[in-house]
Amino acid sequence: MSDSLHSTFCCCPPGRCGAAPPPVDVASASNFESFSLRHLDLRLQLSFPEREVRGRLSLRLCPLSCGVATLVLDTHPSLLIHSIDCRLPEGSLCSGLPYRIEPFTEYGAALSIALPAAAQEPHRGFEVIVLYTAKDAPAIWWLDAELTCGNLKPFVFTQGHSVCNRSFFPCFDTPAVKSTYSATVTVPEGVQVLMSATCSAYSEQDKAFQFHMEHPVPAYLVALVAGELIPADIGPRSRIWAEPCILNMAVSKLNGQVESWLCAAERLFGPYVWGRYDIVFLPPSFPIVAMENPCLTFIISSILDSSDFLVVDLIHEIAHSWFGNAVTNATWEEMWLSEGLATYAQRRITTEAFGAAFTCLETAFRLDALHRQMRLLGENNPVSKLQVKFESGVNPSSLMNLFTYEKGFCFISYLAELCGDPQRFDDFLRAYIERFCFCSVVAQDLLDYYLCFFPELQDNSVADREGLEFERWLSACGPPPSEPDLSQGNSLTEPVETLCQLWTAGTLDLPTITLHNLAQWQTFQMVLFLDKLLDRCPLSHEVMSRLARCYSPLLDSNAEVRIRWLQLVVRSGYFPELHKVRRFLEDHTSRMYTVPLYEDLCSSSLKSIAVDVFCQSQSRMHANLRKTLQQILSQCVGPLGSTPVGDERATDTTGTVALRDVNVSA
């Protein structure tokens, strides 16, 4: 590869690059600020029987100043380093560089490499080559055939967000650093490999899959999936990949729609720069709902059961193509920049595609969940800040919550409201993307550019309006200082409020209740209605009985509705429907549908049901989920015994929780 490959270490607007130090990332052990990363190359051999990846990593680097004698990369104890070599600027190879691995946090370690003197000259490129094996790595999820949708062949995928890819390959595991990458992957015959890359091919001669990402991306967006996957085109630049048993269902849900969403996004925010937008449906063990890997969105197959949630979550991932992937938060303390902007962009797209009423309904549902979380945490909880200051050693993924998305969305909506015209704000966002494309930014970059774009707002000192100061938005605990006007969704949200009040009024007014035809409701109306009933639990036996009789078929319409009804069943101790709780937990092995029900069962007098179902179904769970549920159960009923033999990697080391009320895209 030549030095002309596009790369970036730009995380500042003009005047900051080189004039101010790069942002401090307490989640990275690396000395990324001392180097420019030009390109990253991986050569990987996947072994399903051994559940290991044998890798060769090549990093093409340039020192940014004199006297940098050590290269420090993020790594993980699960990576076994075999050797480290260095190709010097003049082309000669220096073999066997000294290195040491030092503890950093529970989610990583520091790999310190002593550089030869010839690799310490500033602005002269050199290459570091690391041979390693990744086994039991938190970023790499190996699935036996029994844990896939088809139950026929094993499967593997990676999940790098936010700090897991240091266990996939040694790297600058910080969103402040971006580079192009390439990869060559060897797998057993009959296994399809996909990666988050702009170019892909299969070499018959080498019997290997080859990938290249032509645009700079941070390490966490390097993603791989391999298994029994077959494709189906659903648009001129989009394809679905899925296991054969679910492909037709996925195509029927999305055929022709994705292109219209991409076109709407381009009209709003400018060109889609990534070439293809493909989607791969992963087995239920995928730990989050969806992940915005460039060119290739990962999404959990369980969501196919809930069409409205599928649509909204995919549009959220499309929005990340601009906000998160093209322009990225420079540190995980600024995660709201990607998620808040992507949520705002998602809702601009859904307004174009489905109308303002639908968007306001979905927003009302999410903000209702935000208020619920606020009540649980308390208004002074620091995780409710947009700019969360991480203590050293805290896993950034563990602090991902609704505030990242919804409080961030409210702030962006407030900025749009200040300029007085959504179209003018769209123009600003297009200019913002063009200005910072392929860079990493902090909040001050966004706000400075905003005030430059709207000088009349700067003249009016909008950043310092009492009670709505920009600094308060960023640094204060508590709910959003303001929320957007959702009145265009009143025709959909007011019936939900009315019906909820009727069901919880004390005396049931059945004639009035029956005037509400829930068969005509949208999914987000149903889940908002059930969430509001959950807030009023426990409900009486009479109310639960009447609800079951009135709405029985509708309460079984999709998984998002069904789990909320079953939570009502558990929290209200409604025994006639408990068999459905058992069946649901036996049928579902995804985190987002199991953890909430197990938590409710263990908080009630029904702990024995949780233990019984777990003992019968644990063999069909991924080790990470099994460990999480063991922890939940042990807190209420005591230890359940040791982890089953062969599950040495049973600890849930990802730090990610698939909250059902969050567009977890990490």
Short mmCIF file of N, CA and C in Angstrom, two decimals, residues 172-277:
data_model
loop_
_atom_site.label_atom_id
_atom_site.label_comp_id
_atom_site.label_asym_id
_atom_site.label_seq_id
_atom_site.Cartn_x
_atom_site.Cartn_y
_atom_site.Cartn_z
N PHE A 172 -4.99 1.25 18.29
CA PHE A 172 -5.37 2.46 19.00
C PHE A 172 -6.88 2.39 19.17
N ASP A 173 -7.33 1.84 20.27
CA ASP A 173 -8.77 1.59 20.44
C ASP A 173 -9.43 2.83 21.04
N THR A 174 -9.49 3.86 20.22
CA THR A 174 -10.10 5.14 20.59
C THR A 174 -10.79 5.70 19.36
N PRO A 175 -11.96 6.32 19.52
CA PRO A 175 -12.63 6.91 18.36
C PRO A 175 -11.93 8.15 17.83
N ALA A 176 -10.89 8.63 18.54
CA ALA A 176 -10.15 9.79 18.06
C ALA A 176 -9.27 9.48 16.86
N VAL A 177 -8.97 8.20 16.65
CA VAL A 177 -8.06 7.79 15.57
C VAL A 177 -8.83 7.03 14.51
N LYS A 178 -8.65 7.45 13.26
CA LYS A 178 -9.28 6.77 12.13
C LYS A 178 -8.23 6.42 11.09
N SER A 179 -8.47 5.32 10.41
CA SER A 179 -7.59 4.95 9.29
C SER A 179 -8.35 4.06 8.33
N THR A 180 -7.82 3.93 7.13
CA THR A 180 -8.31 2.91 6.21
C THR A 180 -7.85 1.55 6.72
N TYR A 181 -8.51 0.50 6.23
CA TYR A 181 -8.04 -0.83 6.61
C TYR A 181 -8.28 -1.82 5.48
N SER A 182 -7.54 -2.92 5.53
CA SER A 182 -7.74 -4.04 4.61
C SER A 182 -7.65 -5.32 5.41
N ALA A 183 -8.20 -6.39 4.84
CA ALA A 183 -8.18 -7.67 5.55
C ALA A 183 -8.25 -8.82 4.55
N THR A 184 -7.58 -9.89 4.91
CA THR A 184 -7.68 -11.16 4.18
C THR A 184 -8.07 -12.21 5.21
N VAL A 185 -9.14 -12.95 4.93
CA VAL A 185 -9.70 -13.87 5.92
C VAL A 185 -9.83 -15.27 5.31
N THR A 186 -9.28 -16.24 5.99
CA THR A 186 -9.35 -17.65 5.57
C THR A 186 -10.28 -18.39 6.52
N VAL A 187 -11.21 -19.15 5.95
CA VAL A 187 -12.19 -19.91 6.73
C VAL A 187 -12.38 -21.28 6.10
N PRO A 188 -13.01 -22.21 6.82
CA PRO A 188 -13.33 -23.51 6.21
C PRO A 188 -14.25 -23.35 5.00
N GLU A 189 -14.20 -24.30 4.11
CA GLU A 189 -15.04 -24.27 2.91
C GLU A 189 -16.53 -24.25 3.31
N GLY A 190 -17.30 -23.44 2.58
CA GLY A 190 -18.73 -23.35 2.84
C GLY A 190 -19.14 -22.26 3.80
N VAL A 191 -18.16 -21.53 4.34
CA VAL A 191 -18.44 -20.44 5.26
C VAL A 191 -18.34 -19.11 4.51
N GLN A 192 -19.34 -18.28 4.62
CA GLN A 192 -19.34 -16.95 4.02
C GLN A 192 -18.81 -15.95 5.03
N VAL A 193 -17.90 -15.07 4.58
CA VAL A 193 -17.34 -14.03 5.44
C VAL A 193 -17.75 -12.67 4.91
N LEU A 194 -18.16 -11.78 5.83
CA LEU A 194 -18.49 -10.40 5.50
C LEU A 194 -17.73 -9.49 6.45
N MET A 195 -17.38 -8.29 5.97
CA MET A 195 -16.76 -7.30 6.83
C MET A 195 -17.31 -5.91 6.51
N SER A 196 -17.08 -4.98 7.40
CA SER A 196 -17.53 -3.60 7.23
C SER A 196 -16.56 -2.88 6.31
N ALA A 197 -16.65 -3.16 5.02
CA ALA A 197 -15.66 -2.68 4.05
C ALA A 197 -16.36 -2.21 2.78
N THR A 198 -15.71 -1.27 2.08
CA THR A 198 -16.29 -0.75 0.84
C THR A 198 -16.07 -1.69 -0.33
N CYS A 199 -15.02 -2.53 -0.27
CA CYS A 199 -14.73 -3.48 -1.35
C CYS A 199 -14.55 -4.87 -0.76
N SER A 200 -15.07 -5.87 -1.45
CA SER A 200 -14.90 -7.25 -1.00
C SER A 200 -14.81 -8.16 -2.21
N ALA A 201 -14.06 -9.25 -2.05
CA ALA A 201 -13.89 -10.21 -3.14
C ALA A 201 -13.48 -11.54 -2.53
N TYR A 202 -13.59 -12.59 -3.34
CA TYR A 202 -13.10 -13.91 -2.92
C TYR A 202 -12.04 -14.35 -3.91
N SER A 203 -10.88 -14.71 -3.40
CA SER A 203 -9.77 -15.17 -4.23
C SER A 203 -9.79 -16.69 -4.31
N GLU A 204 -10.11 -17.21 -5.48
CA GLU A 204 -10.09 -18.67 -5.67
C GLU A 204 -8.69 -19.22 -5.51
N GLN A 205 -7.71 -18.43 -5.95
CA GLN A 205 -6.32 -18.88 -5.87
C GLN A 205 -5.87 -19.03 -4.42
N ASP A 206 -6.19 -18.05 -3.61
CA ASP A 206 -5.76 -18.07 -2.21
C ASP A 206 -6.78 -18.72 -1.29
N LYS A 207 -7.98 -19.01 -1.82
CA LYS A 207 -9.07 -19.56 -1.00
C LYS A 207 -9.32 -18.65 0.21
N ALA A 208 -9.42 -17.37 -0.06
CA ALA A 208 -9.56 -16.41 1.03
C ALA A 208 -10.47 -15.26 0.60
N PHE A 209 -11.16 -14.68 1.58
CA PHE A 209 -11.96 -13.48 1.37
C PHE A 209 -11.07 -12.25 1.57
N GLN A 210 -11.24 -11.27 0.69
CA GLN A 210 -10.41 -10.07 0.76
C GLN A 210 -11.30 -8.83 0.88
N PHE A 211 -10.89 -7.91 1.74
CA PHE A 211 -11.70 -6.73 2.03
C PHE A 211 -10.82 -5.49 2.05
N HIS A 212 -11.43 -4.36 1.70
CA HIS A 212 -10.73 -3.08 1.80
C HIS A 212 -11.74 -1.99 2.15
N MET A 213 -11.43 -1.21 3.17
CA MET A 213 -12.22 -0.04 3.52
C MET A 213 -11.45 1.19 3.06
N GLU A 214 -11.98 1.89 2.08
CA GLU A 214 -11.26 3.00 1.46
C GLU A 214 -11.36 4.30 2.24
N HIS A 215 -12.29 4.38 3.19
CA HIS A 215 -12.44 5.58 4.00
C HIS A 215 -11.94 5.32 5.41
N PRO A 216 -11.41 6.34 6.07
CA PRO A 216 -10.90 6.13 7.43
C PRO A 216 -12.01 5.90 8.43
N VAL A 217 -11.84 4.89 9.27
CA VAL A 217 -12.81 4.56 10.32
C VAL A 217 -12.05 4.29 11.61
N PRO A 218 -12.70 4.48 12.76
CA PRO A 218 -12.07 4.11 14.03
C PRO A 218 -12.04 2.60 14.21
N ALA A 219 -11.21 2.13 15.12
CA ALA A 219 -11.03 0.68 15.30
C ALA A 219 -12.33 -0.02 15.63
N TYR A 220 -13.22 0.61 16.40
CA TYR A 220 -14.43 -0.10 16.84
C TYR A 220 -15.38 -0.42 15.70
N LEU A 221 -15.18 0.20 14.53
CA LEU A 221 -16.05 -0.06 13.38
C LEU A 221 -15.48 -1.11 12.43
N VAL A 222 -14.36 -1.72 12.78
CA VAL A 222 -13.87 -2.87 12.01
C VAL A 222 -14.64 -4.10 12.51
N ALA A 223 -15.46 -4.68 11.63
CA ALA A 223 -16.36 -5.76 12.07
C ALA A 223 -16.34 -6.91 11.08
N LEU A 224 -16.56 -8.12 11.62
CA LEU A 224 -16.52 -9.34 10.82
C LEU A 224 -17.66 -10.25 11.25
N VAL A 225 -18.22 -10.96 10.29
CA VAL A 225 -19.20 -12.00 10.57
C VAL A 225 -18.95 -13.14 9.60
N ALA A 226 -19.09 -14.38 10.08
CA ALA A 226 -18.87 -15.55 9.23
C ALA A 226 -19.81 -16.67 9.64
N GLY A 227 -20.40 -17.32 8.65
CA GLY A 227 -21.32 -18.41 8.92
C GLY A 227 -22.08 -18.79 7.66
N GLU A 228 -23.19 -19.47 7.87
CA GLU A 228 -24.04 -19.86 6.74
C GLU A 228 -24.95 -18.68 6.40
N LEU A 229 -24.47 -17.83 5.50
CA LEU A 229 -25.18 -16.62 5.13
C LEU A 229 -25.38 -16.59 3.62
N ILE A 230 -26.59 -16.26 3.20
CA ILE A 230 -26.86 -16.14 1.77
C ILE A 230 -27.47 -14.76 1.51
N PRO A 231 -27.27 -14.23 0.28
CA PRO A 231 -27.69 -12.85 0.02
C PRO A 231 -28.99 -12.76 -0.78
N ALA A 232 -29.60 -11.60 -0.69
CA ALA A 232 -30.73 -11.26 -1.56
C ALA A 232 -30.71 -9.75 -1.75
N ASP A 233 -30.72 -9.30 -3.00
CA ASP A 233 -30.73 -7.87 -3.27
C ASP A 233 -32.10 -7.30 -2.96
N ILE A 234 -32.11 -6.12 -2.31
CA ILE A 234 -33.38 -5.45 -1.99
C ILE A 234 -33.40 -4.02 -2.52
N GLY A 235 -32.38 -3.66 -3.29
CA GLY A 235 -32.30 -2.32 -3.85
C GLY A 235 -31.04 -2.18 -4.67
N PRO A 236 -30.87 -1.05 -5.36
CA PRO A 236 -29.71 -0.88 -6.24
C PRO A 236 -28.37 -0.87 -5.51
N ARG A 237 -28.36 -0.57 -4.21
CA ARG A 237 -27.10 -0.57 -3.46
C ARG A 237 -27.23 -1.26 -2.11
N SER A 238 -28.24 -2.11 -2.01
CA SER A 238 -28.49 -2.78 -0.72
C SER A 238 -28.78 -4.25 -0.92
N ARG A 239 -28.30 -5.01 0.03
CA ARG A 239 -28.47 -6.47 0.00
C ARG A 239 -28.68 -6.94 1.43
N ILE A 240 -29.53 -7.92 1.59
CA ILE A 240 -29.69 -8.58 2.88
C ILE A 240 -28.86 -9.85 2.88
N TRP A 241 -28.16 -10.09 3.99
CA TRP A 241 -27.49 -11.36 4.24
C TRP A 241 -28.15 -11.99 5.47
N ALA A 242 -28.47 -13.25 5.36
CA ALA A 242 -29.13 -13.92 6.48
C ALA A 242 -28.98 -15.42 6.33
N GLU A 243 -29.25 -16.14 7.42
CA GLU A 243 -29.32 -17.59 7.32
C GLU A 243 -30.49 -17.96 6.42
N PRO A 244 -30.40 -19.08 5.69
CA PRO A 244 -31.45 -19.42 4.73
C PRO A 244 -32.85 -19.46 5.32
N CYS A 245 -32.98 -19.89 6.57
CA CYS A 245 -34.31 -20.08 7.15
C CYS A 245 -35.03 -18.77 7.44
N ILE A 246 -34.33 -17.64 7.48
CA ILE A 246 -35.00 -16.37 7.77
C ILE A 246 -34.88 -15.37 6.63
N LEU A 247 -34.20 -15.74 5.55
CA LEU A 247 -33.95 -14.77 4.48
C LEU A 247 -35.25 -14.26 3.86
N ASN A 248 -36.16 -15.14 3.54
CA ASN A 248 -37.39 -14.72 2.87
C ASN A 248 -38.19 -13.75 3.76
N MET A 249 -38.26 -14.03 5.05
CA MET A 249 -38.98 -13.13 5.94
C MET A 249 -38.33 -11.75 5.95
N ALA A 250 -36.99 -11.73 6.02
CA ALA A 250 -36.28 -10.45 6.05
C ALA A 250 -36.52 -9.67 4.76
N VAL A 251 -36.47 -10.35 3.64
CA VAL A 251 -36.70 -9.68 2.35
C VAL A 251 -38.12 -9.13 2.27
N SER A 252 -39.09 -9.90 2.71
CA SER A 252 -40.48 -9.46 2.65
C SER A 252 -40.72 -8.22 3.50
N LYS A 253 -39.95 -8.05 4.57
CA LYS A 253 -40.12 -6.88 5.44
C LYS A 253 -39.47 -5.63 4.87
N LEU A 254 -38.41 -5.79 4.05
CA LEU A 254 -37.58 -4.63 3.70
C LEU A 254 -37.44 -4.37 2.21
N ASN A 255 -37.89 -5.26 1.36
CA ASN A 255 -37.64 -5.13 -0.07
C ASN A 255 -38.15 -3.80 -0.61
N GLY A 256 -37.26 -3.03 -1.22
CA GLY A 256 -37.63 -1.77 -1.83
C GLY A 256 -37.65 -0.59 -0.88
N GLN A 257 -37.69 -0.82 0.42
CA GLN A 257 -37.82 0.28 1.37
C GLN A 257 -36.50 0.96 1.69
N VAL A 258 -35.43 0.19 1.81
CA VAL A 258 -34.16 0.73 2.27
C VAL A 258 -33.66 1.83 1.33
N GLU A 259 -33.82 1.63 0.04
CA GLU A 259 -33.36 2.65 -0.91
C GLU A 259 -34.12 3.96 -0.72
N SER A 260 -35.40 3.89 -0.44
CA SER A 260 -36.17 5.12 -0.22
C SER A 260 -35.68 5.84 1.04
N TRP A 261 -35.27 5.09 2.06
CA TRP A 261 -34.75 5.72 3.28
C TRP A 261 -33.39 6.35 3.02
N LEU A 262 -32.55 5.66 2.25
CA LEU A 262 -31.24 6.22 1.90
C LEU A 262 -31.40 7.51 1.10
N CYS A 263 -32.33 7.50 0.15
CA CYS A 263 -32.55 8.70 -0.67
C CYS A 263 -33.07 9.86 0.18
N ALA A 264 -33.96 9.55 1.12
CA ALA A 264 -34.46 10.61 2.02
C ALA A 264 -33.31 11.18 2.85
N ALA A 265 -32.44 10.32 3.35
CA ALA A 265 -31.30 10.78 4.14
C ALA A 265 -30.37 11.64 3.30
N GLU A 266 -30.15 11.25 2.04
CA GLU A 266 -29.28 12.04 1.17
C GLU A 266 -29.87 13.42 0.88
N ARG A 267 -31.18 13.48 0.71
CA ARG A 267 -31.80 14.79 0.50
C ARG A 267 -31.61 15.69 1.71
N LEU A 268 -31.61 15.10 2.88
CA LEU A 268 -31.50 15.88 4.11
C LEU A 268 -30.06 16.23 4.47
N PHE A 269 -29.15 15.25 4.34
CA PHE A 269 -27.83 15.39 4.95
C PHE A 269 -26.66 15.31 3.97
N GLY A 270 -26.94 15.13 2.68
CA GLY A 270 -25.87 15.07 1.71
C GLY A 270 -25.57 13.65 1.27
N PRO A 271 -24.60 13.48 0.37
CA PRO A 271 -24.34 12.18 -0.25
C PRO A 271 -24.00 11.08 0.75
N TYR A 272 -24.47 9.88 0.46
CA TYR A 272 -24.08 8.68 1.20
C TYR A 272 -22.71 8.26 0.67
N VAL A 273 -21.68 8.31 1.50
CA VAL A 273 -20.30 8.20 1.00
C VAL A 273 -19.76 6.77 1.02
N TRP A 274 -20.52 5.82 1.56
CA TRP A 274 -19.96 4.49 1.83
C TRP A 274 -20.19 3.48 0.71
N GLY A 275 -20.80 3.89 -0.39
CA GLY A 275 -21.04 2.95 -1.49
C GLY A 275 -22.25 2.10 -1.23
N ARG A 276 -22.05 0.91 -0.73
CA ARG A 276 -23.14 -0.01 -0.46
C ARG A 276 -23.68 0.18 0.95
N TYR A 277 -24.98 -0.15 1.10
CA TYR A 277 -25.56 -0.26 2.44
C TYR A 277 -26.22 -1.63 2.53
#
